[in-house]
Amino acid sequence: MASLLEMKEIFRNADAVCFDVDSTVIREEGIDELAKFCGVGDAVAEMTRRAMGGTVTFKAALTARLGLIRPSYEQVQKLISDNPPQLTPGIRELVNRLHQRGVQVFLVSGGFQSIVEHVALQLNIPTANVFANRLKFYFNGEYAGFDETQPTAESGGKGKVITHLKEQFHFKKVVMIGDGATDMEACPPADCFIGFGGNVIRKQVKEKAKWYITHFDELLKELEER
């Protein structure tokens, strides 16, 4: 296991940095916002807490939550236009700095492609660097499930994405940053995991992560100290 000093060195020399999105890059949990928008907020928020705490499998929790919400195509688009995701303070500056250093930035999320792509656009991250779950709709716009073949649809999926990125781009050092259990379990194959508690603190992650931050300024400082 790498020491904190070694982890900081890995971060400063990373080829790629992967960010979780909900409660990390943005302040909200996208699925909870969608649930509120569709009128089933409380029931779904409780399911999300259980999923993030690592007590149920991710796919089971996702299936159950979406079965309750049953969002239509129109509702998803209206959520994005009426209540766009709020970026976490400091993330824009951090992503810009990583881009300036030639570091590839990826968004790896258990959230939904359409919402995550909207976030990517704001951060100048190409949509090809977005890995998220895809909602499916019938021709009339009604909810038809989600694409269960996406790696991010199941527990361990974020690790699969990182393995794929390492194979495809021959990255030597990949860092994963996020707030939840699914982010922490992506290391390995990630070379370093940084826990983020700036929006919500997950007890399990705070206790187990060797490097835990509550503001992205802490990572900007690391990059400036070189």
PDB file of C-alpha atoms in Angstrom:
ATOM      1  CA  MET A   1       0.000   0.000   0.000  1.00  0.00           C
ATOM      2  CA  ALA A   2       1.303   3.425  -0.994  1.00  0.00           C
ATOM      3  CA  SER A   3       2.013   5.991   1.714  1.00  0.00           C
ATOM      4  CA  LEU A   4       0.358   9.427   1.601  1.00  0.00           C
ATOM      5  CA  LEU A   5       3.593  10.944   0.221  1.00  0.00           C
ATOM      6  CA  GLU A   6       3.733   8.303  -2.513  1.00  0.00           C
ATOM      7  CA  MET A   7       0.072   8.929  -3.351  1.00  0.00           C
ATOM      8  CA  LYS A   8       0.716  12.653  -3.715  1.00  0.00           C
ATOM      9  CA  GLU A   9       3.612  11.841  -6.041  1.00  0.00           C
ATOM     10  CA  ILE A  10       1.320   9.591  -8.128  1.00  0.00           C
ATOM     11  CA  PHE A  11      -1.271  12.391  -8.339  1.00  0.00           C
ATOM     12  CA  ARG A  12       1.332  14.945  -9.449  1.00  0.00           C
ATOM     13  CA  ASN A  13       2.592  12.579 -12.157  1.00  0.00           C
ATOM     14  CA  ALA A  14      -0.738  11.075 -13.247  1.00  0.00           C
ATOM     15  CA  ASP A  15      -1.432  10.431 -16.942  1.00  0.00           C
ATOM     16  CA  ALA A  16      -5.162  10.404 -16.245  1.00  0.00           C
ATOM     17  CA  VAL A  17      -7.522  11.485 -13.481  1.00  0.00           C
ATOM     18  CA  CYS A  18     -10.992   9.930 -13.216  1.00  0.00           C
ATOM     19  CA  PHE A  19     -13.682  11.763 -11.285  1.00  0.00           C
ATOM     20  CA  ASP A  20     -16.911  10.419  -9.915  1.00  0.00           C
ATOM     21  CA  VAL A  21     -19.701  12.911 -10.704  1.00  0.00           C
ATOM     22  CA  ASP A  22     -22.596  12.838  -8.221  1.00  0.00           C
ATOM     23  CA  SER A  23     -21.632  14.492  -4.889  1.00  0.00           C
ATOM     24  CA  THR A  24     -18.074  14.931  -6.237  1.00  0.00           C
ATOM     25  CA  VAL A  25     -17.920  16.987  -9.435  1.00  0.00           C
ATOM     26  CA  ILE A  26     -21.470  18.209  -8.816  1.00  0.00           C
ATOM     27  CA  ARG A  27     -23.088  19.007  -5.484  1.00  0.00           C
ATOM     28  CA  GLU A  28     -26.113  16.735  -5.887  1.00  0.00           C
ATOM     29  CA  GLU A  29     -26.867  13.059  -6.462  1.00  0.00           C
ATOM     30  CA  GLY A  30     -28.358  13.125  -9.960  1.00  0.00           C
ATOM     31  CA  ILE A  31     -30.693  10.197  -9.345  1.00  0.00           C
ATOM     32  CA  ASP A  32     -32.080  11.863  -6.185  1.00  0.00           C
ATOM     33  CA  GLU A  33     -32.694  15.102  -8.112  1.00  0.00           C
ATOM     34  CA  LEU A  34     -34.478  13.136 -10.848  1.00  0.00           C
ATOM     35  CA  ALA A  35     -36.567  11.355  -8.197  1.00  0.00           C
ATOM     36  CA  LYS A  36     -37.568  14.668  -6.566  1.00  0.00           C
ATOM     37  CA  PHE A  37     -38.452  16.047  -9.974  1.00  0.00           C
ATOM     38  CA  CYS A  38     -40.651  12.992 -10.602  1.00  0.00           C
ATOM     39  CA  GLY A  39     -42.272  13.145  -7.140  1.00  0.00           C
ATOM     40  CA  VAL A  40     -40.635  10.153  -5.398  1.00  0.00           C
ATOM     41  CA  GLY A  41     -37.709  11.931  -3.732  1.00  0.00           C
ATOM     42  CA  ASP A  42     -37.754  10.575  -0.185  1.00  0.00           C
ATOM     43  CA  ALA A  43     -38.052   6.874  -1.047  1.00  0.00           C
ATOM     44  CA  VAL A  44     -35.240   7.061  -3.592  1.00  0.00           C
ATOM     45  CA  ALA A  45     -32.901   9.131  -1.358  1.00  0.00           C
ATOM     46  CA  GLU A  46     -33.062   6.352   1.244  1.00  0.00           C
ATOM     47  CA  MET A  47     -32.169   3.743  -1.397  1.00  0.00           C
ATOM     48  CA  THR A  48     -29.217   5.900  -2.531  1.00  0.00           C
ATOM     49  CA  ARG A  49     -27.881   6.111   1.033  1.00  0.00           C
ATOM     50  CA  ARG A  50     -27.958   2.309   1.251  1.00  0.00           C
ATOM     51  CA  ALA A  51     -26.264   1.927  -2.137  1.00  0.00           C
ATOM     52  CA  MET A  52     -23.481   4.397  -1.306  1.00  0.00           C
ATOM     53  CA  GLY A  53     -22.914   2.751   2.061  1.00  0.00           C
ATOM     54  CA  GLY A  54     -22.139  -0.447   0.201  1.00  0.00           C
ATOM     55  CA  THR A  55     -24.914  -2.569   1.775  1.00  0.00           C
ATOM     56  CA  VAL A  56     -26.658  -3.545  -1.495  1.00  0.00           C
ATOM     57  CA  THR A  57     -25.235  -4.211  -4.969  1.00  0.00           C
ATOM     58  CA  PHE A  58     -25.138  -1.174  -7.194  1.00  0.00           C
ATOM     59  CA  LYS A  59     -27.149  -2.745 -10.024  1.00  0.00           C
ATOM     60  CA  ALA A  60     -29.891  -3.924  -7.629  1.00  0.00           C
ATOM     61  CA  ALA A  61     -30.141  -0.449  -6.106  1.00  0.00           C
ATOM     62  CA  LEU A  62     -30.172   1.214  -9.535  1.00  0.00           C
ATOM     63  CA  THR A  63     -32.876  -1.131 -10.851  1.00  0.00           C
ATOM     64  CA  ALA A  64     -35.050  -0.567  -7.768  1.00  0.00           C
ATOM     65  CA  ARG A  65     -34.653   3.214  -7.811  1.00  0.00           C
ATOM     66  CA  LEU A  66     -35.347   3.568 -11.517  1.00  0.00           C
ATOM     67  CA  GLY A  67     -38.336   1.228 -11.162  1.00  0.00           C
ATOM     68  CA  LEU A  68     -39.785   3.723  -8.696  1.00  0.00           C
ATOM     69  CA  ILE A  69     -38.906   6.860 -10.672  1.00  0.00           C
ATOM     70  CA  ARG A  70     -39.711   5.616 -14.206  1.00  0.00           C
ATOM     71  CA  PRO A  71     -38.484   8.893 -15.745  1.00  0.00           C
ATOM     72  CA  SER A  72     -39.655   9.794 -19.239  1.00  0.00           C
ATOM     73  CA  TYR A  73     -37.301  11.265 -21.848  1.00  0.00           C
ATOM     74  CA  GLU A  74     -39.113  14.588 -21.503  1.00  0.00           C
ATOM     75  CA  GLN A  75     -38.698  14.634 -17.696  1.00  0.00           C
ATOM     76  CA  VAL A  76     -34.932  14.012 -17.970  1.00  0.00           C
ATOM     77  CA  GLN A  77     -34.504  16.837 -20.493  1.00  0.00           C
ATOM     78  CA  LYS A  78     -36.667  19.189 -18.408  1.00  0.00           C
ATOM     79  CA  LEU A  79     -34.630  18.400 -15.272  1.00  0.00           C
ATOM     80  CA  ILE A  80     -31.406  19.374 -17.081  1.00  0.00           C
ATOM     81  CA  SER A  81     -32.885  22.620 -18.444  1.00  0.00           C
ATOM     82  CA  ASP A  82     -34.845  23.668 -15.302  1.00  0.00           C
ATOM     83  CA  ASN A  83     -32.465  22.406 -12.567  1.00  0.00           C
ATOM     84  CA  PRO A  84     -29.016  22.066 -14.162  1.00  0.00           C
ATOM     85  CA  PRO A  85     -26.412  20.263 -12.019  1.00  0.00           C
ATOM     86  CA  GLN A  86     -24.425  22.601  -9.729  1.00  0.00           C
ATOM     87  CA  LEU A  87     -20.646  22.286 -10.056  1.00  0.00           C
ATOM     88  CA  THR A  88     -18.729  21.786  -6.796  1.00  0.00           C
ATOM     89  CA  PRO A  89     -16.569  24.841  -5.936  1.00  0.00           C
ATOM     90  CA  GLY A  90     -13.005  24.463  -7.225  1.00  0.00           C
ATOM     91  CA  ILE A  91     -13.684  21.673  -9.742  1.00  0.00           C
ATOM     92  CA  ARG A  92     -13.559  23.938 -12.813  1.00  0.00           C
ATOM     93  CA  GLU A  93     -10.160  25.331 -11.776  1.00  0.00           C
ATOM     94  CA  LEU A  94      -8.792  21.868 -10.968  1.00  0.00           C
ATOM     95  CA  VAL A  95      -9.898  20.357 -14.294  1.00  0.00           C
ATOM     96  CA  ASN A  96      -8.480  23.375 -16.178  1.00  0.00           C
ATOM     97  CA  ARG A  97      -5.151  22.955 -14.375  1.00  0.00           C
ATOM     98  CA  LEU A  98      -5.028  19.229 -15.155  1.00  0.00           C
ATOM     99  CA  HIS A  99      -5.785  19.959 -18.818  1.00  0.00           C
ATOM    100  CA  GLN A 100      -2.995  22.576 -18.884  1.00  0.00           C
ATOM    101  CA  ARG A 101      -0.603  19.910 -17.623  1.00  0.00           C
ATOM    102  CA  GLY A 102      -1.651  17.548 -20.420  1.00  0.00           C
ATOM    103  CA  VAL A 103      -3.494  15.182 -18.055  1.00  0.00           C
ATOM    104  CA  GLN A 104      -6.488  13.330 -19.498  1.00  0.00           C
ATOM    105  CA  VAL A 105      -9.628  13.854 -17.415  1.00  0.00           C
ATOM    106  CA  PHE A 106     -12.482  11.332 -17.383  1.00  0.00           C
ATOM    107  CA  LEU A 107     -15.913  11.343 -15.743  1.00  0.00           C
ATOM    108  CA  VAL A 108     -16.759   7.833 -14.500  1.00  0.00           C
ATOM    109  CA  SER A 109     -20.233   7.786 -13.027  1.00  0.00           C
ATOM    110  CA  GLY A 110     -23.021   5.510 -11.907  1.00  0.00           C
ATOM    111  CA  GLY A 111     -25.278   8.430 -12.935  1.00  0.00           C
ATOM    112  CA  PHE A 112     -26.880   9.052 -16.293  1.00  0.00           C
ATOM    113  CA  GLN A 113     -25.118   9.788 -19.570  1.00  0.00           C
ATOM    114  CA  SER A 114     -27.355  12.729 -20.543  1.00  0.00           C
ATOM    115  CA  ILE A 115     -26.793  14.520 -17.206  1.00  0.00           C
ATOM    116  CA  VAL A 116     -23.071  13.690 -17.054  1.00  0.00           C
ATOM    117  CA  GLU A 117     -22.494  14.881 -20.641  1.00  0.00           C
ATOM    118  CA  HIS A 118     -24.062  18.212 -19.659  1.00  0.00           C
ATOM    119  CA  VAL A 119     -21.504  18.444 -16.817  1.00  0.00           C
ATOM    120  CA  ALA A 120     -18.628  17.427 -19.150  1.00  0.00           C
ATOM    121  CA  LEU A 121     -19.563  20.237 -21.527  1.00  0.00           C
ATOM    122  CA  GLN A 122     -19.207  22.815 -18.733  1.00  0.00           C
ATOM    123  CA  LEU A 123     -15.728  21.487 -17.879  1.00  0.00           C
ATOM    124  CA  ASN A 124     -14.449  21.164 -21.474  1.00  0.00           C
ATOM    125  CA  ILE A 125     -14.199  17.390 -21.069  1.00  0.00           C
ATOM    126  CA  PRO A 126     -14.862  15.560 -24.365  1.00  0.00           C
ATOM    127  CA  THR A 127     -17.966  13.345 -24.323  1.00  0.00           C
ATOM    128  CA  ALA A 128     -15.717  10.432 -25.386  1.00  0.00           C
ATOM    129  CA  ASN A 129     -14.222  10.732 -21.865  1.00  0.00           C
ATOM    130  CA  VAL A 130     -17.614  10.153 -20.209  1.00  0.00           C
ATOM    131  CA  PHE A 131     -18.508   6.701 -18.852  1.00  0.00           C
ATOM    132  CA  ALA A 132     -22.003   6.582 -17.345  1.00  0.00           C
ATOM    133  CA  ASN A 133     -25.309   4.716 -17.440  1.00  0.00           C
ATOM    134  CA  ARG A 134     -27.645   5.083 -20.374  1.00  0.00           C
ATOM    135  CA  LEU A 135     -31.382   5.321 -19.810  1.00  0.00           C
ATOM    136  CA  LYS A 136     -33.597   3.642 -22.410  1.00  0.00           C
ATOM    137  CA  PHE A 137     -36.907   5.030 -23.654  1.00  0.00           C
ATOM    138  CA  TYR A 138     -39.732   3.725 -25.840  1.00  0.00           C
ATOM    139  CA  PHE A 139     -40.491   5.601 -29.071  1.00  0.00           C
ATOM    140  CA  ASN A 140     -43.157   7.631 -27.223  1.00  0.00           C
ATOM    141  CA  GLY A 141     -40.576   8.793 -24.655  1.00  0.00           C
ATOM    142  CA  GLU A 142     -41.684   6.524 -21.776  1.00  0.00           C
ATOM    143  CA  TYR A 143     -39.068   4.877 -19.553  1.00  0.00           C
ATOM    144  CA  ALA A 144     -37.908   1.509 -20.911  1.00  0.00           C
ATOM    145  CA  GLY A 145     -35.143   0.575 -18.479  1.00  0.00           C
ATOM    146  CA  PHE A 146     -31.404   1.168 -18.647  1.00  0.00           C
ATOM    147  CA  ASP A 147     -28.523  -0.335 -20.592  1.00  0.00           C
ATOM    148  CA  GLU A 148     -27.376  -3.136 -18.289  1.00  0.00           C
ATOM    149  CA  THR A 149     -24.315  -3.847 -20.453  1.00  0.00           C
ATOM    150  CA  GLN A 150     -22.573  -0.619 -19.388  1.00  0.00           C
ATOM    151  CA  PRO A 151     -19.743  -1.396 -16.931  1.00  0.00           C
ATOM    152  CA  THR A 152     -20.904   1.472 -14.672  1.00  0.00           C
ATOM    153  CA  ALA A 153     -24.252  -0.316 -14.139  1.00  0.00           C
ATOM    154  CA  GLU A 154     -22.753  -2.706 -11.593  1.00  0.00           C
ATOM    155  CA  SER A 155     -20.549  -2.898  -8.534  1.00  0.00           C
ATOM    156  CA  GLY A 156     -16.918  -2.982  -9.629  1.00  0.00           C
ATOM    157  CA  GLY A 157     -17.834  -1.199 -12.862  1.00  0.00           C
ATOM    158  CA  LYS A 158     -15.628   1.830 -12.274  1.00  0.00           C
ATOM    159  CA  GLY A 159     -12.619  -0.454 -11.882  1.00  0.00           C
ATOM    160  CA  LYS A 160     -13.507  -2.116 -15.198  1.00  0.00           C
ATOM    161  CA  VAL A 161     -13.558   1.303 -16.878  1.00  0.00           C
ATOM    162  CA  ILE A 162     -10.105   2.134 -15.462  1.00  0.00           C
ATOM    163  CA  THR A 163      -8.702  -1.227 -16.609  1.00  0.00           C
ATOM    164  CA  HIS A 164     -10.106  -0.504 -20.099  1.00  0.00           C
ATOM    165  CA  LEU A 165      -8.524   2.992 -20.120  1.00  0.00           C
ATOM    166  CA  LYS A 166      -5.135   1.603 -19.097  1.00  0.00           C
ATOM    167  CA  GLU A 167      -5.297  -1.003 -21.857  1.00  0.00           C
ATOM    168  CA  GLN A 168      -6.531   1.422 -24.514  1.00  0.00           C
ATOM    169  CA  PHE A 169      -4.275   4.406 -23.771  1.00  0.00           C
ATOM    170  CA  HIS A 170      -1.342   2.683 -21.996  1.00  0.00           C
ATOM    171  CA  PHE A 171      -1.680   5.012 -19.007  1.00  0.00           C
ATOM    172  CA  LYS A 172       0.949   4.295 -16.352  1.00  0.00           C
ATOM    173  CA  LYS A 173      -0.649   6.223 -13.478  1.00  0.00           C
ATOM    174  CA  VAL A 174      -4.400   6.678 -13.072  1.00  0.00           C
ATOM    175  CA  VAL A 175      -6.015   8.446 -10.114  1.00  0.00           C
ATOM    176  CA  MET A 176      -9.655   7.954  -9.026  1.00  0.00           C
ATOM    177  CA  ILE A 177     -11.393  10.718  -7.044  1.00  0.00           C
ATOM    178  CA  GLY A 178     -14.833  10.301  -5.489  1.00  0.00           C
ATOM    179  CA  ASP A 179     -17.075  10.280  -2.446  1.00  0.00           C
ATOM    180  CA  GLY A 180     -18.472   6.750  -2.424  1.00  0.00           C
ATOM    181  CA  ALA A 181     -17.790   3.055  -1.909  1.00  0.00           C
ATOM    182  CA  THR A 182     -17.895   2.359  -5.673  1.00  0.00           C
ATOM    183  CA  ASP A 183     -15.085   4.909  -6.191  1.00  0.00           C
ATOM    184  CA  MET A 184     -12.861   3.493  -3.477  1.00  0.00           C
ATOM    185  CA  GLU A 185     -13.200  -0.057  -4.809  1.00  0.00           C
ATOM    186  CA  ALA A 186     -11.827   1.124  -8.196  1.00  0.00           C
ATOM    187  CA  CYS A 187      -8.348   1.218  -6.603  1.00  0.00           C
ATOM    188  CA  PRO A 188      -6.788  -1.051  -7.730  1.00  0.00           C
ATOM    189  CA  PRO A 189      -6.796  -0.987 -10.773  1.00  0.00           C
ATOM    190  CA  ALA A 190      -6.442   2.782 -10.165  1.00  0.00           C
ATOM    191  CA  ASP A 191      -2.989   3.583  -8.778  1.00  0.00           C
ATOM    192  CA  CYS A 192      -4.334   6.016  -6.200  1.00  0.00           C
ATOM    193  CA  PHE A 193      -7.730   6.822  -4.676  1.00  0.00           C
ATOM    194  CA  ILE A 194      -8.536  10.235  -3.217  1.00  0.00           C
ATOM    195  CA  GLY A 195     -11.686  10.360  -1.082  1.00  0.00           C
ATOM    196  CA  PHE A 196     -13.768  13.528  -1.442  1.00  0.00           C
ATOM    197  CA  GLY A 197     -16.026  14.782   1.337  1.00  0.00           C
ATOM    198  CA  GLY A 198     -16.794  18.312   0.169  1.00  0.00           C
ATOM    199  CA  ASN A 199     -20.491  17.669  -0.444  1.00  0.00           C
ATOM    200  CA  VAL A 200     -21.265  14.620   1.667  1.00  0.00           C
ATOM    201  CA  ILE A 201     -19.119  12.526   4.008  1.00  0.00           C
ATOM    202  CA  ARG A 202     -19.489   8.748   3.655  1.00  0.00           C
ATOM    203  CA  LYS A 203     -18.221   7.319   6.947  1.00  0.00           C
ATOM    204  CA  GLN A 204     -16.839   4.132   5.386  1.00  0.00           C
ATOM    205  CA  VAL A 205     -14.813   6.096   2.817  1.00  0.00           C
ATOM    206  CA  LYS A 206     -13.495   8.658   5.284  1.00  0.00           C
ATOM    207  CA  GLU A 207     -12.290   5.880   7.604  1.00  0.00           C
ATOM    208  CA  LYS A 208     -10.619   3.779   4.921  1.00  0.00           C
ATOM    209  CA  ALA A 209      -9.189   6.330   2.476  1.00  0.00           C
ATOM    210  CA  LYS A 210      -5.530   7.195   3.139  1.00  0.00           C
ATOM    211  CA  TRP A 211      -5.961  10.509   1.366  1.00  0.00           C
ATOM    212  CA  TYR A 212      -9.215  12.308   2.138  1.00  0.00           C
ATOM    213  CA  ILE A 213      -9.994  15.888   1.146  1.00  0.00           C
ATOM    214  CA  THR A 214     -12.972  18.204   1.603  1.00  0.00           C
ATOM    215  CA  HIS A 215     -12.086  20.878  -0.991  1.00  0.00           C
ATOM    216  CA  PHE A 216     -10.550  20.696  -4.452  1.00  0.00           C
ATOM    217  CA  ASP A 217      -8.206  23.562  -3.541  1.00  0.00           C
ATOM    218  CA  GLU A 218      -6.186  20.942  -1.637  1.00  0.00           C
ATOM    219  CA  LEU A 219      -5.428  19.194  -4.935  1.00  0.00           C
ATOM    220  CA  LEU A 220      -4.730  22.456  -6.786  1.00  0.00           C
ATOM    221  CA  LYS A 221      -2.125  23.268  -4.124  1.00  0.00           C
ATOM    222  CA  GLU A 222      -0.454  19.879  -4.697  1.00  0.00           C
ATOM    223  CA  LEU A 223      -0.085  20.714  -8.383  1.00  0.00           C
ATOM    224  CA  GLU A 224       1.270  24.193  -7.651  1.00  0.00           C
ATOM    225  CA  GLU A 225       3.910  22.956  -5.209  1.00  0.00           C
ATOM    226  CA  ARG A 226       6.002  21.302  -7.886  1.00  0.00           C
TER     227      ARG A 226
END
